[in-house]
Amino acid sequence: LGTLVSLNTLYLEDGTKTLKSGIINGKDLTVINELVIPSTVETIEDNAIDSIELTTIINKTGKAFDWNGILGNDPSDTFETGTVTTKNYGTVTITK
């Protein structure tokens, strides 16, 4: 298929429990407007979302995660909703 350059909304599959490091990366996609994380996700590893332009993450888990580490920044505090300024791609808003 090649590289998909842009996608409006990426829905992760219900039943997904873990997002491993590098699972969503700029090698396959370069822009995602929204990423929807299902309620079944329990763990998101640092750098799970890497080298990709992203504006919004919809966190349906009801859990707090270290979004800075997940988005490739230095890990810091954890939160359920808020904003993260990434090193290369601007601000990402995490909502419910």
PDB file of C-alpha atoms in Angstrom:
ATOM      1  CA  LEU A   1       0.000   0.000   0.000  1.00  0.00           C
ATOM      2  CA  GLY A   2       2.832   2.427   0.674  1.00  0.00           C
ATOM      3  CA  THR A   3       2.755   5.306   3.108  1.00  0.00           C
ATOM      4  CA  LEU A   4      -0.563   6.889   4.014  1.00  0.00           C
ATOM      5  CA  VAL A   5       0.150  10.596   4.227  1.00  0.00           C
ATOM      6  CA  SER A   6      -2.946  11.970   5.972  1.00  0.00           C
ATOM      7  CA  LEU A   7      -5.965  10.642   7.868  1.00  0.00           C
ATOM      8  CA  ASN A   8      -8.730  12.645   9.499  1.00  0.00           C
ATOM      9  CA  THR A   9      -9.558  10.204  12.358  1.00  0.00           C
ATOM     10  CA  LEU A  10      -7.799   6.988  13.357  1.00  0.00           C
ATOM     11  CA  TYR A  11      -9.903   4.689  15.568  1.00  0.00           C
ATOM     12  CA  LEU A  12      -7.922   2.062  17.443  1.00  0.00           C
ATOM     13  CA  GLU A  13      -9.645  -1.294  17.628  1.00  0.00           C
ATOM     14  CA  ASP A  14     -11.861  -1.996  20.648  1.00  0.00           C
ATOM     15  CA  GLY A  15     -10.239  -4.737  22.695  1.00  0.00           C
ATOM     16  CA  THR A  16      -6.751  -3.232  22.330  1.00  0.00           C
ATOM     17  CA  LYS A  17      -5.065  -3.394  25.741  1.00  0.00           C
ATOM     18  CA  THR A  18      -1.546  -2.031  25.124  1.00  0.00           C
ATOM     19  CA  LEU A  19      -0.027   0.518  22.783  1.00  0.00           C
ATOM     20  CA  LYS A  20       3.620  -0.425  22.415  1.00  0.00           C
ATOM     21  CA  SER A  21       6.447   1.998  21.684  1.00  0.00           C
ATOM     22  CA  GLY A  22       6.448   3.086  18.028  1.00  0.00           C
ATOM     23  CA  ILE A  23       3.042   1.532  17.212  1.00  0.00           C
ATOM     24  CA  ILE A  24       1.828   4.771  15.564  1.00  0.00           C
ATOM     25  CA  ASN A  25       4.656   6.446  13.698  1.00  0.00           C
ATOM     26  CA  GLY A  26       5.553   8.743  10.830  1.00  0.00           C
ATOM     27  CA  LYS A  27       6.771   5.811   8.763  1.00  0.00           C
ATOM     28  CA  ASP A  28       3.160   4.795   8.008  1.00  0.00           C
ATOM     29  CA  LEU A  29       1.289   8.074   8.521  1.00  0.00           C
ATOM     30  CA  THR A  30       2.483  11.667   8.598  1.00  0.00           C
ATOM     31  CA  VAL A  31      -0.700  13.479   9.715  1.00  0.00           C
ATOM     32  CA  ILE A  32      -3.656  12.356  11.843  1.00  0.00           C
ATOM     33  CA  ASN A  33      -6.144  14.984  12.930  1.00  0.00           C
ATOM     34  CA  GLU A  34      -7.701  12.813  15.671  1.00  0.00           C
ATOM     35  CA  LEU A  35      -6.662   9.582  17.343  1.00  0.00           C
ATOM     36  CA  VAL A  36      -9.379   7.728  19.293  1.00  0.00           C
ATOM     37  CA  ILE A  37      -8.108   5.449  22.068  1.00  0.00           C
ATOM     38  CA  PRO A  38     -10.771   2.924  23.152  1.00  0.00           C
ATOM     39  CA  SER A  39     -11.802   2.280  26.750  1.00  0.00           C
ATOM     40  CA  THR A  40     -10.093  -1.135  26.697  1.00  0.00           C
ATOM     41  CA  VAL A  41      -6.559   0.337  26.631  1.00  0.00           C
ATOM     42  CA  GLU A  42      -4.750  -0.184  29.940  1.00  0.00           C
ATOM     43  CA  THR A  43      -1.143   0.650  29.048  1.00  0.00           C
ATOM     44  CA  ILE A  44       0.484   3.105  26.651  1.00  0.00           C
ATOM     45  CA  GLU A  45       4.276   2.891  26.435  1.00  0.00           C
ATOM     46  CA  ASP A  46       6.596   5.886  26.005  1.00  0.00           C
ATOM     47  CA  ASN A  47       7.032   6.888  22.351  1.00  0.00           C
ATOM     48  CA  ALA A  48       3.936   4.918  21.296  1.00  0.00           C
ATOM     49  CA  ILE A  49       3.006   7.878  19.066  1.00  0.00           C
ATOM     50  CA  ASP A  50       6.187   8.969  17.325  1.00  0.00           C
ATOM     51  CA  SER A  51       7.138  11.396  14.546  1.00  0.00           C
ATOM     52  CA  ILE A  52       3.599  12.173  13.477  1.00  0.00           C
ATOM     53  CA  GLU A  53       1.620  15.392  13.230  1.00  0.00           C
ATOM     54  CA  LEU A  54      -1.453  15.077  15.445  1.00  0.00           C
ATOM     55  CA  THR A  55      -3.916  17.634  16.809  1.00  0.00           C
ATOM     56  CA  THR A  56      -6.303  15.712  19.111  1.00  0.00           C
ATOM     57  CA  ILE A  57      -6.292  12.486  21.103  1.00  0.00           C
ATOM     58  CA  ILE A  58      -9.666  11.279  22.360  1.00  0.00           C
ATOM     59  CA  ASN A  59      -8.909   9.277  25.499  1.00  0.00           C
ATOM     60  CA  LYS A  60     -11.925   7.030  26.150  1.00  0.00           C
ATOM     61  CA  THR A  61     -10.129   5.042  28.861  1.00  0.00           C
ATOM     62  CA  GLY A  62     -10.962   7.301  31.794  1.00  0.00           C
ATOM     63  CA  LYS A  63      -7.321   6.780  32.862  1.00  0.00           C
ATOM     64  CA  ALA A  64      -4.423   9.173  33.288  1.00  0.00           C
ATOM     65  CA  PHE A  65      -1.289   8.547  31.201  1.00  0.00           C
ATOM     66  CA  ASP A  66       2.069  10.292  30.801  1.00  0.00           C
ATOM     67  CA  TRP A  67       1.198  11.945  27.481  1.00  0.00           C
ATOM     68  CA  ASN A  68       4.549  13.724  27.295  1.00  0.00           C
ATOM     69  CA  GLY A  69       6.407  10.406  27.254  1.00  0.00           C
ATOM     70  CA  ILE A  70       3.845   8.807  24.926  1.00  0.00           C
ATOM     71  CA  LEU A  71       4.324  11.637  22.397  1.00  0.00           C
ATOM     72  CA  GLY A  72       8.129  11.432  22.508  1.00  0.00           C
ATOM     73  CA  ASN A  73       8.862  14.222  24.996  1.00  0.00           C
ATOM     74  CA  ASP A  74      10.684  13.784  28.255  1.00  0.00           C
ATOM     75  CA  PRO A  75       8.299  12.019  30.653  1.00  0.00           C
ATOM     76  CA  SER A  76       6.718  14.232  33.284  1.00  0.00           C
ATOM     77  CA  ASP A  77       3.350  14.238  35.025  1.00  0.00           C
ATOM     78  CA  THR A  78       0.346  12.120  34.115  1.00  0.00           C
ATOM     79  CA  PHE A  79      -3.158  13.367  33.355  1.00  0.00           C
ATOM     80  CA  GLU A  80      -6.408  12.224  31.748  1.00  0.00           C
ATOM     81  CA  THR A  81      -7.113  15.347  29.670  1.00  0.00           C
ATOM     82  CA  GLY A  82      -5.036  18.409  28.872  1.00  0.00           C
ATOM     83  CA  THR A  83      -2.480  19.583  26.328  1.00  0.00           C
ATOM     84  CA  VAL A  84       1.056  18.616  25.365  1.00  0.00           C
ATOM     85  CA  THR A  85       3.442  20.670  23.282  1.00  0.00           C
ATOM     86  CA  THR A  86       5.516  18.247  21.245  1.00  0.00           C
ATOM     87  CA  LYS A  87       9.103  18.874  20.195  1.00  0.00           C
ATOM     88  CA  ASN A  88       8.384  18.914  16.463  1.00  0.00           C
ATOM     89  CA  TYR A  89       4.641  19.030  15.816  1.00  0.00           C
ATOM     90  CA  GLY A  90       3.047  21.674  18.007  1.00  0.00           C
ATOM     91  CA  THR A  91       0.300  21.245  20.572  1.00  0.00           C
ATOM     92  CA  VAL A  92      -1.772  18.080  20.981  1.00  0.00           C
ATOM     93  CA  THR A  93      -5.045  18.293  22.927  1.00  0.00           C
ATOM     94  CA  ILE A  94      -6.152  15.227  24.911  1.00  0.00           C
ATOM     95  CA  THR A  95      -9.928  15.084  25.499  1.00  0.00           C
ATOM     96  CA  LYS A  96     -12.484  12.555  26.751  1.00  0.00           C
TER      97      LYS A  96
END
